Amino acid sequence: MESLASVVLAAGKGTRMKSGLIKVLHPVAGLPMIAWPVAAARDAGSDTIVLVIGHQATAVQGAFRGAADIRCAMQEEQLGTGHAVSCALEALTGFRGTVLILCGDTPLLRSETLQSLLAFHRGNLAAVTVLTALMDDPYGYGRVIRDPSGRVIRIVEQKDADPEEQEIREINSGIYCMDSDFLFGNIGGIGNDNAQGEYYLTDLLAIAVRKGLTCLALQTADADEIMGVNDRVQLAEAARILRRRINREHMLNGVTIIDPDSTYIDQGVTIGADTTIHPGCRIGGGTAIGNGCEIEGGVSITGCRIGDDCHIKAASVLEGSELGEDVAVGPMAHLRPGTTLGNKVKIGNFVETKKIVMGKGSKASHLTYLGDAEIGSNVNIGCGTITCNYDGVNKHRTVIGDDVFIGSDVQLVAPVTVGRNSLVAAGTTVTIDVPPDSLALSRTPQVNKEGWRLKKKP
Ligand code: UD1
Ligand code: CA
C-alpha cells in the first residue's frame, strides 16, 4: 500500500466567526472543529498529519497534545493556501507517496469520501485530483473550469472569475490528493498575480495541465460534506448534521431516541441497547451508559459511567460520576464530580452530591447535600440532611456505616463518623462521633405554653 500523509490548513483566524477563539477550535458535537477532518484523514489511512498553524498556534497545538501522528508547521503570515502548503512541506521532507490536503474548517467530511478520492487518484495515476461538488449557490467558492471535452483545466476563484465563469456550479471543495513528487516539484511555481495577491494552491491544477500531467476532479454526491464553516450560522448547521449522524448511529445500535432533533450527544459517547433517551438531553464528555436505562427529558450528563437499568429522571445534572446498576437519580438532582453510587442507590429530588461514595441500596430521597462523605450500604438519609463539610478553610469528611438511619433535618458537622446500624434522630446536629448500634439525639427540650396564643390575640 502506497504511503499517505495529510496536510490540514488551519492558520487563518476565521474572522467571520467574530470570536476571540480561532475558528477551528470552536467545538462541534463535542470536538474542536479541526479534530473532525483530522480524524477523517487518520481513518483514511494517513499516518502523518501536518497541521499548518498561525493564529493561536499554541492553542491549536494543545488540542492535539500527545497525538504521535500530528506535526505542526508554522505559517507566520497568511499569504494564501499555496503558501500554507509550502510551509508544511519541510515537515514532510523525505516523504514519498500521496499527500492529502484538507482544511481545518470542514467538520462534516467523512473518511469514506477521502477513501474514494484516494482510490480515484491512485487508480488513475494522477498528479493532482480535486474533490468537487455541484452547488445551487456556488458563490464564494473557486469554480472548476473544464475544457469542451470535460477535462479539468484550472480552478478560478470567485474574485477572479468573469461573469461566464461565475455561472459554473461545480466548485472546489479545497480537498485534494497530490503526488508528492509533483507537489514538492511545483509548489514553488505558484505566483500571486491575482485579485487577492495571494498564493493560490489551486494554481497547481493549471500547472499540472500545462506540463501534460493527469489532473482530475472527483464530484462528491453529498455537497453537505464539504461545507466549510465560516460563521456561526454554518457552525450551527454543521453541528446539526453531525448530531443527526451520531444519533442515527445510536438508534441503529438499539438506543431509542424519542426526538433526535432535540437530543445532543457528543462524539465518543457509548450507549447500550434498550436505553431510552427523552427529548432535550445533553450527553457528552466521553460518557458511557449501559443497557436498559431511561434518561428522562432535560437531563445533562458529562463524563459519567452509568451501569445498566438506571433511571435518570427529568432535569437532573450529572458530572464526572459513576453509577452502578439499577440506580435512580432525580428529578432535579445534581451529581457533581467524584460521586460514586453503588447498585440500587436512590437519589431523589433536590439532592446534591459531591465526592461521595454511597453503598448498595442506600437512599437520599429528598432535599439533601452530601459532600466529601463515605456512606455504607442500606443507609437511609432523611429529608433535609446536610453534611457540613466546609469550615470556611478546609473540607472535612463524613463517614456513615452500613444500615444507618439518618432522620430528617440532620446536620453532620464533619469530620464526624456515624457507626454502623445507628440511628440519628430527626433534627439532630451531630458534632461528635456516634458509636455503632446507638441512638444519637441532640434536641432542645420542647416547651409548650398553654393559652399563649389567646393572650396575644384577644
Ligand atoms: C479556498 C479555495 C477555493 C475553495 C475554497 C473551499 C484557494 C485559493 N481557494 O478558498 O477554491 O472553493 O477554499 O472552501 O485555495 N489558510 C491558511 N493559510 C493561508 C490561507 C488559508 O492556513 O495563508 C487556511 C484557512 O485557515 C482555511 C483554508 O486554508 O482553513 C482555506 O482558506 P480560505 O481563505 O478560507 O480559502 P477560500 O477563500 O475559502
Ligand atoms: Ca473558506
Coordinates of C-alpha atoms and ligand atoms in Angstrom, one line a residue:
M1 CA 0.0 0.0 0.0
E2 CA 1.4 3.4 -1.0
S3 CA 2.0 5.7 1.9
L4 CA -0.3 8.6 2.7
A5 CA 0.4 11.9 4.5
S6 CA -2.0 14.7 5.1
V7 CA -1.8 18.5 5.4
V8 CA -4.6 20.3 7.2
L9 CA -4.7 24.1 6.7
A10 CA -5.6 25.9 9.8
A11 CA -3.5 29.1 10.0
G12 CA -6.3 31.6 9.3
K13 CA -8.2 33.3 12.2
G14 CA -11.7 32.8 10.8
T15 CA -12.7 36.5 11.0
R16 CA -16.4 35.9 10.2
M17 CA -16.8 33.9 13.4
K18 CA -16.4 37.3 15.3
S19 CA -14.8 35.3 18.1
G20 CA -11.8 35.6 20.5
L21 CA -11.3 31.9 19.8
I22 CA -9.8 30.8 16.5
K23 CA -12.4 29.2 14.2
V24 CA -11.0 25.7 14.0
L25 CA -11.2 25.3 17.8
H26 CA -14.9 26.0 18.1
P27 CA -16.5 22.8 19.4
V28 CA -18.8 20.9 17.1
A29 CA -20.6 17.9 18.7
G30 CA -18.0 17.7 21.4
L31 CA -14.8 18.0 19.5
P32 CA -12.9 21.1 18.3
M33 CA -13.8 21.6 14.7
I34 CA -10.4 20.7 13.3
A35 CA -10.4 17.3 15.2
W36 CA -13.1 16.1 12.7
P37 CA -11.1 16.4 9.4
V38 CA -8.0 15.2 11.3
A39 CA -9.9 12.1 12.3
A40 CA -11.2 11.6 8.7
A41 CA -7.6 11.8 7.4
R42 CA -6.5 9.3 10.0
D43 CA -9.3 6.9 9.3
A44 CA -8.5 7.2 5.6
G45 CA -5.0 5.7 6.4
S46 CA -2.9 8.8 6.9
D47 CA 0.0 8.1 9.3
T48 CA 1.4 11.6 9.3
I49 CA -0.7 14.7 9.6
V50 CA 0.8 18.1 9.3
L51 CA -1.3 21.0 10.7
V52 CA -0.4 24.4 9.3
I53 CA -0.9 26.8 12.1
G54 CA -0.6 30.5 12.6
H55 CA -3.2 32.3 14.7
Q56 CA -3.4 30.9 18.2
A57 CA -0.9 28.3 17.3
T58 CA -0.2 27.1 20.8
A59 CA -3.9 26.5 21.4
V60 CA -4.3 24.5 18.2
Q61 CA -1.2 22.5 19.0
G62 CA -2.6 22.0 22.5
A63 CA -5.7 20.4 21.2
F64 CA -3.6 17.5 19.8
R65 CA -1.1 17.1 22.6
G66 CA 0.1 13.5 22.8
A67 CA -1.0 12.6 19.3
A68 CA 2.1 10.9 17.9
D69 CA 1.0 11.3 14.2
I70 CA 0.5 15.1 14.4
R71 CA 3.2 17.5 13.4
C72 CA 2.7 21.3 13.3
A73 CA 4.1 23.7 10.8
M74 CA 4.1 27.4 11.4
Q75 CA 2.8 29.9 8.8
E76 CA 3.7 33.3 10.3
E77 CA 1.9 35.3 7.7
Q78 CA -1.2 34.0 5.9
L79 CA -0.2 34.6 2.2
G80 CA -2.6 32.1 0.7
T81 CA -3.4 28.4 0.6
G82 CA -0.4 27.7 -1.7
H83 CA 1.9 29.4 0.7
A84 CA 0.3 27.5 3.6
V85 CA 1.0 24.1 1.9
S86 CA 4.6 25.2 1.1
C87 CA 5.1 25.8 4.9
A88 CA 4.0 22.2 5.6
L89 CA 6.5 20.6 3.2
E90 CA 9.5 20.8 5.5
A91 CA 7.7 18.6 8.0
L92 CA 7.3 16.1 5.1
T93 CA 10.9 16.1 4.0
G94 CA 11.8 12.6 2.6
F95 CA 8.1 11.6 2.3
R96 CA 7.1 9.9 -0.9
G97 CA 3.5 8.9 -1.7
T98 CA 0.2 10.6 -1.8
V99 CA -0.4 13.9 0.0
L100 CA -3.9 14.6 1.1
I101 CA -4.7 18.3 1.6
L102 CA -7.7 19.4 3.7
C103 CA -8.9 22.4 5.5
G104 CA -9.5 22.6 9.3
D105 CA -13.0 24.0 8.9
T106 CA -14.8 21.1 7.2
P107 CA -16.1 19.0 10.1
L108 CA -18.6 17.1 8.0
L109 CA -16.1 15.4 5.8
R110 CA -16.2 11.6 6.1
S111 CA -13.2 9.2 5.8
E112 CA -15.2 7.2 3.2
T113 CA -15.2 10.1 0.9
L114 CA -11.5 10.6 1.3
Q115 CA -11.0 6.9 0.6
S116 CA -13.0 7.2 -2.7
L117 CA -10.9 10.3 -3.6
L118 CA -7.7 8.4 -2.9
A119 CA -8.8 5.3 -4.9
F120 CA -9.7 7.5 -7.8
H121 CA -6.5 9.5 -7.7
R122 CA -4.3 6.4 -7.4
G123 CA -6.2 4.3 -9.8
N124 CA -5.7 7.0 -12.5
L125 CA -2.0 7.7 -11.6
A126 CA -2.9 11.4 -11.4
A127 CA -0.6 14.1 -10.4
V128 CA -3.4 16.0 -8.7
T129 CA -7.1 15.3 -8.0
V130 CA -9.5 17.7 -6.5
L131 CA -12.8 16.9 -4.8
T132 CA -15.6 19.0 -6.2
A133 CA -19.3 19.3 -5.8
L134 CA -22.3 20.8 -7.6
M135 CA -23.8 23.7 -5.7
D136 CA -27.0 25.5 -6.2
D137 CA -25.4 28.6 -4.9
P138 CA -21.7 28.4 -5.7
Y139 CA -21.0 32.0 -4.7
G140 CA -17.7 32.4 -2.9
Y141 CA -16.1 29.1 -3.9
G142 CA -13.4 28.5 -6.5
R143 CA -15.1 27.2 -9.8
V144 CA -13.8 24.2 -11.7
I145 CA -13.1 25.1 -15.3
R146 CA -13.3 22.2 -17.8
D147 CA -12.5 22.1 -21.5
P148 CA -15.2 21.2 -24.0
S149 CA -14.3 17.5 -23.7
G150 CA -14.8 17.8 -19.9
R151 CA -11.2 17.7 -18.8
V152 CA -10.3 19.8 -15.8
I153 CA -8.0 22.7 -16.9
R154 CA -7.9 25.0 -13.9
I155 CA -9.8 26.5 -10.9
V156 CA -10.8 30.1 -10.8
E157 CA -11.5 31.9 -7.6
Q158 CA -14.8 33.9 -7.1
K159 CA -12.9 37.2 -7.1
D160 CA -11.0 36.4 -10.3
A161 CA -14.0 34.8 -12.2
D162 CA -15.6 36.5 -15.2
P163 CA -19.4 36.6 -15.4
E164 CA -19.4 33.4 -17.5
E165 CA -17.2 31.5 -15.1
Q166 CA -19.4 32.7 -12.2
E167 CA -22.2 30.8 -13.8
I168 CA -20.4 27.5 -13.2
R169 CA -21.9 25.4 -10.4
E170 CA -19.1 22.9 -9.9
I171 CA -17.0 24.2 -7.0
N172 CA -13.6 23.4 -5.5
S173 CA -14.0 21.8 -2.0
G174 CA -10.5 22.7 -1.1
I175 CA -9.7 19.0 -0.6
Y176 CA -7.0 17.4 -2.9
C177 CA -4.8 14.4 -3.4
M178 CA -1.4 15.1 -4.8
D179 CA 1.5 13.0 -5.8
S180 CA 4.4 14.0 -3.5
D181 CA 6.9 14.4 -6.4
F182 CA 4.5 16.7 -8.2
L183 CA 3.8 18.7 -5.1
F184 CA 7.4 19.2 -4.0
G185 CA 8.5 19.9 -7.6
N186 CA 5.9 22.5 -8.4
I187 CA 4.8 24.4 -5.3
G188 CA 7.5 26.9 -5.9
G189 CA 5.9 27.7 -9.3
I190 CA 2.8 29.3 -7.8
G191 CA 2.7 33.1 -8.1
N192 CA 0.4 35.7 -6.5
D193 CA -0.7 37.7 -9.6
N194 CA -4.4 37.6 -8.9
A195 CA -7.3 39.7 -7.4
Q196 CA -6.3 38.9 -3.8
G197 CA -2.5 39.0 -4.2
E198 CA -2.4 35.5 -2.6
Y199 CA -0.5 32.4 -3.4
Y200 CA -3.4 30.1 -4.6
L201 CA -2.9 26.4 -4.1
T202 CA -5.4 25.9 -6.9
D203 CA -2.9 27.1 -9.4
L204 CA -1.2 23.7 -9.1
L205 CA -4.0 22.3 -11.3
A206 CA -3.2 24.6 -14.2
I207 CA 0.5 23.8 -13.7
A208 CA -0.2 20.1 -13.9
V209 CA -2.2 20.6 -17.1
R210 CA 0.5 22.7 -18.7
K211 CA 3.0 20.0 -18.0
G212 CA 0.8 17.4 -19.6
L213 CA 0.3 15.6 -16.3
T214 CA -3.0 14.0 -15.2
C215 CA -5.2 16.4 -13.4
L216 CA -8.6 15.1 -12.3
A217 CA -11.8 16.2 -10.4
L218 CA -14.0 13.8 -8.5
Q219 CA -17.5 15.1 -7.9
T220 CA -19.0 14.1 -4.5
A221 CA -22.6 13.2 -4.3
D222 CA -23.1 14.8 -0.9
A223 CA -22.3 18.5 -1.1
D224 CA -23.1 18.8 2.7
E225 CA -19.9 17.0 3.5
I226 CA -17.5 19.6 2.1
M227 CA -19.3 22.5 3.7
G228 CA -16.7 24.8 5.2
V229 CA -17.8 26.6 8.4
N230 CA -17.2 30.3 8.1
D231 CA -19.6 31.8 10.5
R232 CA -21.8 30.8 13.5
V233 CA -24.8 30.1 11.3
Q234 CA -22.8 27.5 9.4
L235 CA -21.4 26.3 12.7
A236 CA -24.9 25.5 14.0
E237 CA -25.8 23.9 10.7
A238 CA -22.7 21.6 10.8
A239 CA -23.4 20.7 14.4
R240 CA -27.0 19.8 13.5
I241 CA -25.8 17.5 10.7
L242 CA -23.2 15.8 12.9
R243 CA -25.8 15.3 15.6
R244 CA -28.1 13.6 13.2
R245 CA -25.3 11.2 12.2
I246 CA -24.3 10.5 15.8
N247 CA -28.0 9.9 16.8
R248 CA -28.6 7.7 13.8
E249 CA -25.7 5.5 14.7
H250 CA -27.0 5.1 18.3
M251 CA -30.5 4.3 17.1
L252 CA -29.2 1.7 14.7
N253 CA -27.3 0.2 17.7
G254 CA -30.6 -0.3 19.6
V255 CA -31.0 3.0 21.5
T256 CA -34.4 4.6 21.5
I257 CA -34.1 8.4 20.9
I258 CA -37.6 9.9 21.3
D259 CA -36.8 13.1 19.4
P260 CA -33.4 13.0 17.7
D261 CA -33.7 16.7 16.7
S262 CA -33.6 17.8 20.3
T263 CA -31.0 15.2 21.6
Y264 CA -27.4 16.4 21.9
I265 CA -25.0 13.5 22.1
D266 CA -21.3 14.2 21.6
Q267 CA -18.9 12.2 19.6
G268 CA -17.3 9.4 21.7
V269 CA -20.3 8.7 24.0
T270 CA -21.3 5.0 24.2
I271 CA -24.9 3.9 25.0
G272 CA -26.2 0.3 25.4
A273 CA -29.1 -1.3 23.7
D274 CA -32.7 -0.7 25.0
T275 CA -31.8 2.6 26.7
T276 CA -34.3 5.3 26.0
I277 CA -33.4 9.0 25.7
H278 CA -36.1 11.5 26.1
P279 CA -36.1 15.0 24.5
G280 CA -33.8 17.8 25.5
C281 CA -30.9 15.7 26.9
R282 CA -27.2 16.6 26.5
I283 CA -24.7 13.8 26.9
G284 CA -21.0 14.4 26.4
G285 CA -17.5 14.2 27.8
G286 CA -16.9 10.6 27.0
T287 CA -19.9 9.3 28.9
A288 CA -20.7 5.6 28.9
I289 CA -24.3 4.5 29.5
G290 CA -25.3 0.8 30.0
N291 CA -28.2 -1.2 28.7
G292 CA -31.9 -0.7 29.5
C293 CA -31.5 2.8 31.1
E294 CA -34.1 5.5 30.9
I295 CA -32.9 9.1 30.6
E296 CA -35.8 11.5 31.1
G297 CA -36.2 14.9 29.5
G298 CA -33.8 17.8 30.0
V299 CA -31.0 15.7 31.6
S300 CA -27.4 16.8 31.2
I301 CA -24.7 14.2 31.6
T302 CA -20.9 14.8 31.2
G303 CA -18.0 12.5 31.9
C304 CA -20.1 9.8 33.6
R305 CA -20.1 6.0 33.7
I306 CA -23.6 4.7 34.2
G307 CA -24.4 1.0 34.7
D308 CA -27.4 -1.0 33.3
D309 CA -31.0 -0.3 34.1
C310 CA -30.5 3.1 35.7
H311 CA -33.3 5.7 35.7
I312 CA -32.2 9.3 35.4
K313 CA -35.3 11.4 36.0
A314 CA -36.1 14.8 34.4
A315 CA -33.8 17.8 34.6
S316 CA -31.0 16.2 36.6
V317 CA -27.4 17.2 36.0
L318 CA -24.7 14.5 36.3
E319 CA -21.0 15.3 36.1
G320 CA -17.9 13.1 36.5
S321 CA -19.9 10.5 38.4
E322 CA -20.0 6.7 38.4
L323 CA -23.3 4.8 38.9
G324 CA -23.7 1.1 39.4
E325 CA -26.8 -0.9 38.2
D326 CA -30.4 0.0 38.8
V327 CA -29.7 3.4 40.3
A328 CA -32.4 6.1 40.3
V329 CA -31.5 9.7 40.2
G330 CA -33.7 12.8 40.3
P331 CA -35.9 14.5 39.2
M332 CA -33.8 17.7 39.5
A333 CA -30.8 16.1 41.3
H334 CA -27.2 17.3 40.9
L335 CA -24.4 14.7 41.0
R336 CA -21.1 16.6 41.0
P337 CA -17.7 15.2 40.2
G338 CA -16.4 12.3 42.3
T339 CA -19.8 10.8 43.1
T340 CA -19.8 7.0 43.1
L341 CA -23.1 5.3 43.6
G342 CA -23.5 1.5 44.2
N343 CA -26.2 -0.7 42.8
K344 CA -29.8 0.2 43.6
V345 CA -28.9 3.5 45.2
K346 CA -31.7 6.1 45.1
I347 CA -31.0 9.8 44.9
G348 CA -34.2 11.8 44.9
N349 CA -35.3 15.3 44.0
F350 CA -33.2 18.3 45.0
V351 CA -30.3 16.2 46.2
E352 CA -26.8 17.4 45.6
T353 CA -23.8 15.2 45.9
K354 CA -20.0 15.8 45.6
K355 CA -17.1 13.5 46.1
I356 CA -19.1 10.8 47.9
V357 CA -19.2 7.0 47.8
M358 CA -22.6 5.5 48.6
G359 CA -23.0 1.8 49.1
K360 CA -25.6 -0.6 47.7
G361 CA -29.2 0.1 48.3
S362 CA -28.7 3.4 50.1
K363 CA -31.2 6.2 49.7
A364 CA -31.2 10.0 49.9
S365 CA -34.7 10.7 48.6
H366 CA -35.2 14.5 49.2
L367 CA -33.6 17.9 49.7
T368 CA -30.1 16.9 50.8
Y369 CA -26.5 17.9 50.4
L370 CA -23.9 15.2 50.7
G371 CA -20.3 16.2 50.1
D372 CA -17.0 14.6 51.0
A373 CA -18.7 11.6 52.5
E374 CA -18.3 7.8 52.6
I375 CA -21.7 6.2 53.1
G376 CA -22.2 2.5 53.5
S377 CA -24.9 0.2 52.2
N378 CA -28.6 0.2 53.1
V379 CA -28.3 3.7 54.6
N380 CA -31.3 5.9 54.7
I381 CA -30.6 9.6 54.6
G382 CA -33.6 11.6 55.7
C383 CA -35.1 14.7 54.0
G384 CA -33.1 17.9 54.7
T385 CA -29.8 16.2 55.8
I386 CA -26.7 18.3 55.3
T387 CA -23.1 17.2 55.6
C388 CA -21.4 20.4 56.9
N389 CA -18.1 19.6 55.2
Y390 CA -16.6 23.1 55.0
D391 CA -15.4 25.1 58.0
G392 CA -14.5 28.1 55.8
V393 CA -10.9 27.0 55.4
N394 CA -10.8 23.2 54.9
K395 CA -13.1 20.4 53.7
H396 CA -13.7 17.5 56.1
R397 CA -15.1 14.0 55.7
T398 CA -18.2 12.4 57.0
V399 CA -18.3 8.6 57.4
I400 CA -21.6 6.8 57.8
G401 CA -21.6 3.0 58.4
D402 CA -23.9 0.3 56.9
D403 CA -27.5 0.1 57.9
V404 CA -27.5 3.6 59.5
F405 CA -30.8 5.5 59.6
I406 CA -30.4 9.3 59.5
G407 CA -33.6 11.1 60.3
S408 CA -34.9 14.2 58.7
D409 CA -33.2 17.6 59.1
V410 CA -29.9 16.3 60.4
Q411 CA -26.6 18.2 60.2
L412 CA -23.4 16.2 60.2
V413 CA -20.6 18.5 61.2
A414 CA -17.5 17.0 59.7
P415 CA -15.2 15.5 60.5
V416 CA -17.6 13.0 62.0
T417 CA -18.4 9.3 61.9
V418 CA -21.7 7.5 62.5
G419 CA -21.1 3.9 63.4
R420 CA -22.9 1.0 61.6
N421 CA -26.6 0.3 62.5
S422 CA -27.0 3.5 64.5
L423 CA -30.0 5.9 64.3
V424 CA -29.6 9.7 64.3
A425 CA -32.9 11.2 65.4
A426 CA -34.6 13.9 63.3
G427 CA -33.4 17.4 64.0
T428 CA -30.1 16.3 65.4
T429 CA -26.8 18.2 64.9
V430 CA -24.1 15.6 65.0
T431 CA -20.8 17.0 66.3
I432 CA -19.2 14.0 68.0
D433 CA -18.7 10.5 66.6
V434 CA -21.7 8.1 67.1
P435 CA -20.7 4.5 68.1
P436 CA -22.3 1.6 66.3
D437 CA -25.8 0.3 67.2
S438 CA -26.6 3.6 69.1
L439 CA -29.2 6.4 69.1
A440 CA -27.8 9.9 68.6
L441 CA -30.1 12.7 69.7
S442 CA -29.4 16.4 70.1
R443 CA -32.6 18.3 70.6
T444 CA -33.5 21.3 72.8
P445 CA -36.3 20.0 75.1
Q446 CA -39.7 21.3 73.8
V447 CA -41.7 23.7 75.9
N448 CA -45.5 24.1 75.4
K449 CA -47.0 27.4 76.8
E450 CA -50.7 26.7 77.0
G451 CA -53.1 29.6 76.2
W452 CA -50.2 31.7 74.8
R453 CA -51.9 32.5 71.5
L454 CA -55.1 33.6 73.2
K455 CA -53.2 36.2 75.3
K456 CA -51.5 37.6 72.1
K457 CA -54.7 37.7 70.0
P458 CA -57.6 38.7 72.3
Ligands
UD1_1 C1 -10.3 28.1 -0.9 C2 -10.0 27.8 -2.3 C3 -11.4 27.8 -3.1 C4 -12.3 26.7 -2.5 C5 -12.5 27.0 -1.0 C6 -13.2 25.9 -0.4 C7 -7.8 28.7 -2.8 C8 -7.1 29.8 -3.5 N1 -9.2 28.7 -2.9 O1 -10.9 29.4 -0.8 O2 -11.1 27.4 -4.5 O3 -13.5 26.8 -3.2 O4 -11.2 27.1 -0.3 O5 -13.6 26.2 0.9 O6 -7.2 27.8 -2.3 N2 -5.3 29.1 5.1 C9 -4.1 29.1 5.7 N3 -3.2 30.0 5.3 C10 -3.4 30.9 4.4 C11 -4.7 30.9 3.8 C12 -5.6 30.0 4.2 O7 -3.8 28.2 6.6 O8 -2.5 31.7 4.1 C13 -6.3 28.1 5.5 C14 -7.5 28.8 6.2 O9 -7.3 28.9 7.6 C15 -8.6 27.8 5.8 C16 -8.2 27.2 4.5 O10 -6.8 27.5 4.4 O11 -8.7 26.7 6.7 C17 -8.9 27.9 3.3 O12 -8.6 29.2 3.3 P1 -9.6 30.3 2.8 O13 -9.0 31.7 2.9 O14 -10.9 30.1 3.6 O15 -9.9 29.9 1.3 P2 -11.1 30.3 0.5 O16 -11.0 31.7 0.1 O17 -12.4 29.8 1.1
CA2 CA -13.1 29.2 3.3

